[in-house]
Coordinates of C-alpha atoms and ligand atoms in Angstrom, one line a residue:
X866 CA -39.3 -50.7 -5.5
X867 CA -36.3 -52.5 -3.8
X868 CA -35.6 -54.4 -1.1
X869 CA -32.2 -54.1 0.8
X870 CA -31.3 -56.2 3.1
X871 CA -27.7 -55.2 4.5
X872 CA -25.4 -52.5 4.2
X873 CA -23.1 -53.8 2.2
X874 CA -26.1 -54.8 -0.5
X875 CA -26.1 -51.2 -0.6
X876 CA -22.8 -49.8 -1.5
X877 CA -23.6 -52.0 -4.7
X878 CA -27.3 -51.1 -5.6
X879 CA -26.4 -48.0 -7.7
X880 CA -28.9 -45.4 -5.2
X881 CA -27.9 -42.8 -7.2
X882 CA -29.5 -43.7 -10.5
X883 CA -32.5 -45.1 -8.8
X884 CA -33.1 -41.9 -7.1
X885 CA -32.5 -39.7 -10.3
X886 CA -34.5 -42.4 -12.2
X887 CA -37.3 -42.1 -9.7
X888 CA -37.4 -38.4 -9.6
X889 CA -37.6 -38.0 -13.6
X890 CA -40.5 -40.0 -13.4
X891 CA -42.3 -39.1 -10.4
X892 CA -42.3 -35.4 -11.5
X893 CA -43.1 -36.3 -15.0
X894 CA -46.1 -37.9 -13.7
X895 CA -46.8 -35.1 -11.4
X896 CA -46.9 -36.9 -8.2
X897 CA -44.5 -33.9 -7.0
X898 CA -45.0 -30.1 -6.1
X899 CA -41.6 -29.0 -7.5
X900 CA -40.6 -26.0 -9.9
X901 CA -37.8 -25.4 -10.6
X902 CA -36.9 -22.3 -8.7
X903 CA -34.5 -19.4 -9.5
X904 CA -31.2 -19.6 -7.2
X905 CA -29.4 -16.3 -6.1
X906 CA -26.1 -16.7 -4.8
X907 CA -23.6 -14.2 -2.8
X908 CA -21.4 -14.2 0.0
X909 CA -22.3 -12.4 3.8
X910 CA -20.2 -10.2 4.2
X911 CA -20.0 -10.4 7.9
X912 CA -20.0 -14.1 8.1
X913 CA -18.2 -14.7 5.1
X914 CA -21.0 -17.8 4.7
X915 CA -21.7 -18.7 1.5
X916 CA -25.5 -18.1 0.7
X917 CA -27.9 -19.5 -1.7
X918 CA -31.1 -17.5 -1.9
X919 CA -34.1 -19.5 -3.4
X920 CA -37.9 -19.9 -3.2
X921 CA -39.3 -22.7 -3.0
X922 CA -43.2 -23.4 -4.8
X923 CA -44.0 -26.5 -2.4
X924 CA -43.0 -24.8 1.1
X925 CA -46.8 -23.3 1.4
X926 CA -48.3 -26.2 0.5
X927 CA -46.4 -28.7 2.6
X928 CA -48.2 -30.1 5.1
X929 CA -47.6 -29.2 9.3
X930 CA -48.1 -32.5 11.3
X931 CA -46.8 -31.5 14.5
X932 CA -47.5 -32.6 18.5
X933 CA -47.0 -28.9 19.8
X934 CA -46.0 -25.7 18.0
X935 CA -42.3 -24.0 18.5
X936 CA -42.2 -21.0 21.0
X937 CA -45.0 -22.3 22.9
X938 CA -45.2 -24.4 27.0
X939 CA -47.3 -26.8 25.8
X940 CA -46.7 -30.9 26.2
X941 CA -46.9 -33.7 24.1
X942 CA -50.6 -35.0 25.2
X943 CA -51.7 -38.4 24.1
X944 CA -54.4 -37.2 22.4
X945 CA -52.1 -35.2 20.5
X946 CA -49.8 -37.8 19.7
X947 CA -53.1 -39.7 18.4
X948 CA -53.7 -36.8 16.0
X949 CA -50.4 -36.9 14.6
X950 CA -50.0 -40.6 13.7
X951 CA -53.4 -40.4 11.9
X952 CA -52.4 -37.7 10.1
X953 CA -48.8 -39.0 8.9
X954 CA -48.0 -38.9 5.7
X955 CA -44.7 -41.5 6.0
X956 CA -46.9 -44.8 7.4
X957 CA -47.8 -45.2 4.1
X958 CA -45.6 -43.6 1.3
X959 CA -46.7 -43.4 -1.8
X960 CA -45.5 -46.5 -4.2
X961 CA -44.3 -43.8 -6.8
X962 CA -41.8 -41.8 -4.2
X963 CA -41.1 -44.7 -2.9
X964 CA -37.1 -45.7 -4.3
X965 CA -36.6 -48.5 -1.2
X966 CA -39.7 -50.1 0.3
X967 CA -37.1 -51.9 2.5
X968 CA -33.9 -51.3 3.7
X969 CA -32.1 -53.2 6.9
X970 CA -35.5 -54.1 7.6
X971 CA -36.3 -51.0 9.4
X972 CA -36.5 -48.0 7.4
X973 CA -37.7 -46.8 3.5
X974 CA -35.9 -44.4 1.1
X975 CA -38.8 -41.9 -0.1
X976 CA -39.0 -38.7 -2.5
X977 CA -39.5 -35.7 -1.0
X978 CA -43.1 -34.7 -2.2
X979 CA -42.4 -30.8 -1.9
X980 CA -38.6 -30.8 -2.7
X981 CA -36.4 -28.1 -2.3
X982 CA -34.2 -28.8 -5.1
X983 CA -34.0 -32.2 -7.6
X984 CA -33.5 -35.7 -6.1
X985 CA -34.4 -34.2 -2.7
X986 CA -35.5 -37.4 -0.6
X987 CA -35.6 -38.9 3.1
X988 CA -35.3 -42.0 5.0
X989 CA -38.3 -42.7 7.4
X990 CA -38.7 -45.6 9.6
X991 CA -41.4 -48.2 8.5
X992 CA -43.1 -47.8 11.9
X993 CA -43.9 -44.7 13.9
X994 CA -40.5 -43.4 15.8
X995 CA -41.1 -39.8 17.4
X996 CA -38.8 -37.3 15.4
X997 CA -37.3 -36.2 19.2
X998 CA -35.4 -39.4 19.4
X999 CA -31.7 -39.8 19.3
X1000 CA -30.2 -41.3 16.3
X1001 CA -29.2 -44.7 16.5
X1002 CA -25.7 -46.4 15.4
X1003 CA -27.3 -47.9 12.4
X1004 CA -29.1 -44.7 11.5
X1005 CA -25.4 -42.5 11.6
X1006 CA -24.1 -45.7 9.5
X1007 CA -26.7 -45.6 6.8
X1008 CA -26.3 -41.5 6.5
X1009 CA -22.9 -41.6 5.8
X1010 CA -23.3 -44.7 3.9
X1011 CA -26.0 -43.1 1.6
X1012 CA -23.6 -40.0 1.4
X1013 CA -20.9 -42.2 0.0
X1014 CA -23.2 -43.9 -3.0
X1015 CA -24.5 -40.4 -4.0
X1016 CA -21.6 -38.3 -4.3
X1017 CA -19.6 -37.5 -7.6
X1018 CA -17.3 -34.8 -9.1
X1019 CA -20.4 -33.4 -10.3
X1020 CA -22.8 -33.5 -7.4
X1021 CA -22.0 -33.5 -3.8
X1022 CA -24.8 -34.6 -0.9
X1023 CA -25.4 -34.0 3.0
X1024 CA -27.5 -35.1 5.4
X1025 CA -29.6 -33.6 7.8
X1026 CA -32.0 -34.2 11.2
X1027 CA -34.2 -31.6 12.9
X1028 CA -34.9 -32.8 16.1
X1029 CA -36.6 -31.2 19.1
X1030 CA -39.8 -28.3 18.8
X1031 CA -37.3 -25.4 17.9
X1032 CA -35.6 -27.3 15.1
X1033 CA -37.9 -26.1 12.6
X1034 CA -39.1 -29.6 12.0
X1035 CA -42.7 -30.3 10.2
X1036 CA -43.6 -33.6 10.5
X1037 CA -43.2 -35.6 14.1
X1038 CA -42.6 -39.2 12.4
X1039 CA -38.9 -40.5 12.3
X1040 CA -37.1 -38.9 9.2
X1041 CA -33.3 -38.0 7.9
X1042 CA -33.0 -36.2 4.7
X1043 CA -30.6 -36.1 1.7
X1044 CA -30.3 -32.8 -0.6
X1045 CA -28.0 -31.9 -3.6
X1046 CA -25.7 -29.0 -3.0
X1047 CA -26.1 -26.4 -5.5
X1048 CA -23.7 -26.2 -8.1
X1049 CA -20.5 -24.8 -7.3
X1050 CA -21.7 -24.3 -4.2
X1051 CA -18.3 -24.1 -1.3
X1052 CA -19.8 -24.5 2.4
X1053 CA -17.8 -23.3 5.2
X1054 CA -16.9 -26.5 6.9
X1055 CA -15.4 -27.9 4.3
X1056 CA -12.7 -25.1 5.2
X1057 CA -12.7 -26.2 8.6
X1058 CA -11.8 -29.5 8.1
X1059 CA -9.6 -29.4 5.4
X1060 CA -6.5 -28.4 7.8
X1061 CA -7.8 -30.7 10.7
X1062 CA -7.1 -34.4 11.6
X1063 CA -10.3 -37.0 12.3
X1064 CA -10.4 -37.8 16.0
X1065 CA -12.9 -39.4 18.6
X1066 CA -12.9 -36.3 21.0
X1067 CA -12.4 -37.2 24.9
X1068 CA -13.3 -34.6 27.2
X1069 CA -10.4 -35.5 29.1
X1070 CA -8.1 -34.5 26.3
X1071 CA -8.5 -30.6 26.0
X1072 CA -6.1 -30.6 22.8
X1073 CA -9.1 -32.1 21.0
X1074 CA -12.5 -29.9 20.6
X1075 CA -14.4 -30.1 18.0
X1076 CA -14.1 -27.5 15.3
X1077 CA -15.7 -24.0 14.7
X1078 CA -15.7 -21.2 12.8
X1079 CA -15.4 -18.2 14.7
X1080 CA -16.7 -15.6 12.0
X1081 CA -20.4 -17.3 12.3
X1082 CA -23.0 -15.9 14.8
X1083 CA -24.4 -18.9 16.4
X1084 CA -22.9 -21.9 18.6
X1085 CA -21.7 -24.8 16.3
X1086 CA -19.8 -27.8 17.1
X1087 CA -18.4 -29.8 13.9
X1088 CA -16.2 -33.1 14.0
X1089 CA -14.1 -34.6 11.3
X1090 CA -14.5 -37.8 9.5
X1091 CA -12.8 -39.8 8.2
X1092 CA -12.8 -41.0 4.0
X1093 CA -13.2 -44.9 5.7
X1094 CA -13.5 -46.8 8.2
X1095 CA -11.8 -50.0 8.3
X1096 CA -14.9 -52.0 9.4
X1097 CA -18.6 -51.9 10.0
X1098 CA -18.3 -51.9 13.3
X1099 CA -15.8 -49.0 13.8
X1100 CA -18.1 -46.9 11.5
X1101 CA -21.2 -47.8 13.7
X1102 CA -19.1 -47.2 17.2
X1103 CA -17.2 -43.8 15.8
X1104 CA -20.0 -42.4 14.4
X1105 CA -22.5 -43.2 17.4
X1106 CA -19.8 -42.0 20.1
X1107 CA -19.4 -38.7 17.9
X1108 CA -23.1 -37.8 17.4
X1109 CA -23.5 -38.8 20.9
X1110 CA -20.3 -36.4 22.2
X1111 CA -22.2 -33.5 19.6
X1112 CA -25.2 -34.5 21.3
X1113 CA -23.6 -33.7 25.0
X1114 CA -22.7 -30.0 23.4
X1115 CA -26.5 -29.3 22.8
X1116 CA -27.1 -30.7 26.5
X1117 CA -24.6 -28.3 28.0
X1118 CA -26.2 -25.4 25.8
X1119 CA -29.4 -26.3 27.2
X1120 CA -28.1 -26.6 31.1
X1121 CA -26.2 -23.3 31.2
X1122 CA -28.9 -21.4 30.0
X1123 CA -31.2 -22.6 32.0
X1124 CA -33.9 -23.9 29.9
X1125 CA -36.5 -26.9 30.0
X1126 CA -35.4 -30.0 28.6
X1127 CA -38.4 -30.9 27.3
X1128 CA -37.5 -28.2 24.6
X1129 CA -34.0 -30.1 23.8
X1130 CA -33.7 -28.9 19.9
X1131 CA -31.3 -29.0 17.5
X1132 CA -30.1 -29.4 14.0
X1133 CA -27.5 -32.2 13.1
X1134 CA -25.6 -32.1 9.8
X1135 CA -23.4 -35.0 7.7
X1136 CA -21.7 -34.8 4.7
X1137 CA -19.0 -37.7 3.8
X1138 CA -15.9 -35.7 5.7
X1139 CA -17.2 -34.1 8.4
X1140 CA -20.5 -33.9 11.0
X1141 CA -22.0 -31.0 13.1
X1142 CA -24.5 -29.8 15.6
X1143 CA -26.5 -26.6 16.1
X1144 CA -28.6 -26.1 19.5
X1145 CA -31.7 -24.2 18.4
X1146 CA -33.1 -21.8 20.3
X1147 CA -36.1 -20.5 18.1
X1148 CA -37.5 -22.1 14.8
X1149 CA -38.1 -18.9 13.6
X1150 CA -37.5 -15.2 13.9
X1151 CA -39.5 -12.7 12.7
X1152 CA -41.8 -14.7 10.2
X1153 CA -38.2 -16.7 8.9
X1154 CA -38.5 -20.2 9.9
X1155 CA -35.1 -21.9 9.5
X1156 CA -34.3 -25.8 9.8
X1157 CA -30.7 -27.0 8.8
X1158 CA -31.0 -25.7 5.5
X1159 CA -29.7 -22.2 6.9
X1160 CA -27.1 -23.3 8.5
X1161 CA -25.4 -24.7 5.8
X1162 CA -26.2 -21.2 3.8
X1163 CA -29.5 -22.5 2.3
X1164 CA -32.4 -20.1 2.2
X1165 CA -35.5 -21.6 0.6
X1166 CA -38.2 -19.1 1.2
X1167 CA -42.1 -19.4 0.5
X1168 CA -42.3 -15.8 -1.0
X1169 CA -40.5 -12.4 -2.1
X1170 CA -41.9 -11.3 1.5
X1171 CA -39.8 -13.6 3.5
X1172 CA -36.7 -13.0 1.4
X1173 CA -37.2 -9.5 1.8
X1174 CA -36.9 -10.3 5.4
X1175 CA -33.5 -11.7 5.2
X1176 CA -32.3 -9.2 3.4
X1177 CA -33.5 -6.6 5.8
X1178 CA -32.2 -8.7 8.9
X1179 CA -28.9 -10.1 7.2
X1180 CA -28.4 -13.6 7.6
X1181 CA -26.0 -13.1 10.7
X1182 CA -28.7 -12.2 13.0
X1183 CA -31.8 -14.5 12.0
X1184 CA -28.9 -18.0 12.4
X1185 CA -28.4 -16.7 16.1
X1186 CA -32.0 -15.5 17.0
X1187 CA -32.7 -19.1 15.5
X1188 CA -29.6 -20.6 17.6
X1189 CA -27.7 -19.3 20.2
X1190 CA -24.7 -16.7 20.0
X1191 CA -21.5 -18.0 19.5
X1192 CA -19.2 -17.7 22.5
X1193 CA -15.5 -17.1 23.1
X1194 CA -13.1 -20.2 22.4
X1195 CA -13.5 -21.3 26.0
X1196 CA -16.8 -22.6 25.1
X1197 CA -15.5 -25.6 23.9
X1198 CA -12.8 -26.3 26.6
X1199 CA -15.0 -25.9 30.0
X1200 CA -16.5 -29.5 30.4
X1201 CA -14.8 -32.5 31.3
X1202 CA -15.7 -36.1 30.8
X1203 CA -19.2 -36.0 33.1
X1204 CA -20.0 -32.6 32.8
X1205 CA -23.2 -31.8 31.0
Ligands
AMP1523 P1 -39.2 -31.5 8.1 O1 -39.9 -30.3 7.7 O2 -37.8 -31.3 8.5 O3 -39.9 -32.2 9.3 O4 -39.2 -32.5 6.9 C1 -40.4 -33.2 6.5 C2 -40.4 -33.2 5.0 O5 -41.4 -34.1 4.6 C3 -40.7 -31.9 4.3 O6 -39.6 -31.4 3.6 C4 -41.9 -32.2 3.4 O7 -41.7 -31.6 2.2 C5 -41.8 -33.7 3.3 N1 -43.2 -34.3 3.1 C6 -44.4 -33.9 3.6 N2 -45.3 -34.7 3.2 C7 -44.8 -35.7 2.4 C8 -45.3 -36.8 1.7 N3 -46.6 -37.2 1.7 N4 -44.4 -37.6 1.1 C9 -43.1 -37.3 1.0 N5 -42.5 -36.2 1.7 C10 -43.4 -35.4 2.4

């Protein structure tokens, strides 16, 4: 288990290898509920999204470790919160998922016990953060930090939060997550960047919103990145006043429609060239629970039952039951600099 101290010890600590070499072994020793699942791809017609259909053996048995449940009034009570710390499986990782035991002090790098797909893993903080916290400056830096070590011509990462009670989120202690794309597998924002240029948006600039793809059902906001920044410290304040400007969209969601912001949820998404939001309205619809996975095209289902589901719905309509129907252009353009 290693120790890393800053972020520049780990651009050179070769994560990848220690991930893949900590995976092999952890399922070969069985500490994991992984098998190897089959994958069905095809393209939605409607959307045009890129889907990848697959079901996943450790979603039933993963456990729930939540202060409230989605869809319902109720408020965090200390008692619950009690509960929930007691119950949480990232205070104390297990040593054999565990690939950094310290890193900037603050956080560990652990395996995913139920993983979707190979090498799935998270970062968690060393002590208890609620999950319905904001993201810090040196939590955006390490996630596109980690992006950059893991990917390859061969394998491409992202990163992802689920934040709030409708996120679909399953455990309440402070974690980020790191999944393989499947192979060959095109997402739609690369598409949307590709022809853009990276900017810090301004609201006072109206030339400069943030990107989205009008085929798609449900409200999404998505921001370029740059390949590098020229310091630490532009990486840590771009990245913090971009999250926080993506943040802003999900508070303006939240506003218009008039809903409690005790119930602020959402679903934020990084891969090394771009970043994105999704409000979330429900975490599931109709028995389909979705987290980020689904917005990026990724179904991982328990059973046939459920995939028969989203077949029979069509992935259009569970992403904006789950999030919120995507709007004209205008959408984008109506708030200035203080407006929330
Ligand atoms: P989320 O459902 O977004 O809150 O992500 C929590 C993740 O933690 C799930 O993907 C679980 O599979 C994973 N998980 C649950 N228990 C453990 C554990 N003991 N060790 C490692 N990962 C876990």
């Amino acid at each position: 288990m290693a120790t890393i101290k800053t972020l520049e010890e780990l651009e050179t600590f070769g994560l990848a290898e220690a991930v893949r070499e900590k995976f092999s072994a952890a399922l070969k020793n069985g500490q994991l509920v992984f098998a190897p699942s089959k994958h069905e791809q095809y393209t939605d017609e409607a959307t045009g999204m890129r889907c990848e259909l697959m079901i996943v053996e450790g979603l039933s048995k993963r456990p729930i470790n939540r202060p409230t449940q989605p869809g319902s009034d109720e408020k965090i009570s200390s008692d619950k919160l009690e509960q929930v710390k007691k119950k949480n499986p990232f205070m104390k990782p297990e040593p054999e998922l565990t690939v950094i035991q310290d890193l900037v002090g603050e956080y560990r790098l652990i395996l995913n016990k139920f993983p979707n797909i190979e090498e799935h893993f998270l970062m968690v903080t060393k002590e208890f953060v609620q999950q319905d916290t904001l993201l810090k400056p040196v939590e955006l830096q390490l996630m596109h930090t980690i992006l950059g070590q893991l990917n390859t011509s061969q394998s491409r990462f992202f990163a992802f939060f689920n934040s709030g009670p409708e996120s679909g989120y399953s455990q309440f202690h402070k974690h980020i997550q790191f999944m393989k794309l499947p192979p060959n597998f095109e997402v739609y924002q690369d598409a949307l960047v590709a022809g853009s240029e990276f900017f810090i948006p301004r609201e006072l600039d109206g030339s400069e919103q943030p990107l989205m793809n009008k085929q798609l059902t449900f409200k999404h906001f998505v921001l370029k990145l740059p390949r590098k920044f020229a310091s630490e410290e532009e990486q840590s304040t771009s990245l913090a006043m971009m999250y926080m400007y993506l943040f802003k969209r999900v508070l303006n969601v939240f506003k218009e429609q008039g809903l409690d912001s005790t119930k602020i949820s959402y679903n934020f998404l990084m891969m090394e060239d771009w970043m994105m939001i999704i409000p979330r309205s429900h975490a599931f619809f109709d028995g389909v629970w979705q987290n980020s996975l689904g917005f990026m095209g990724l179904f991982t289902m328990k059973d046939l039952e459920v995939k028969n589901k989203v077949m029979h719905h069509g992935i259009g309509t569970i992403l904006q039951e789950c999030g919120f129907p995507l709007g004209s252009d205008d959408d984008r353009a109506k708030y200035d600099e203080f407006g929330y």
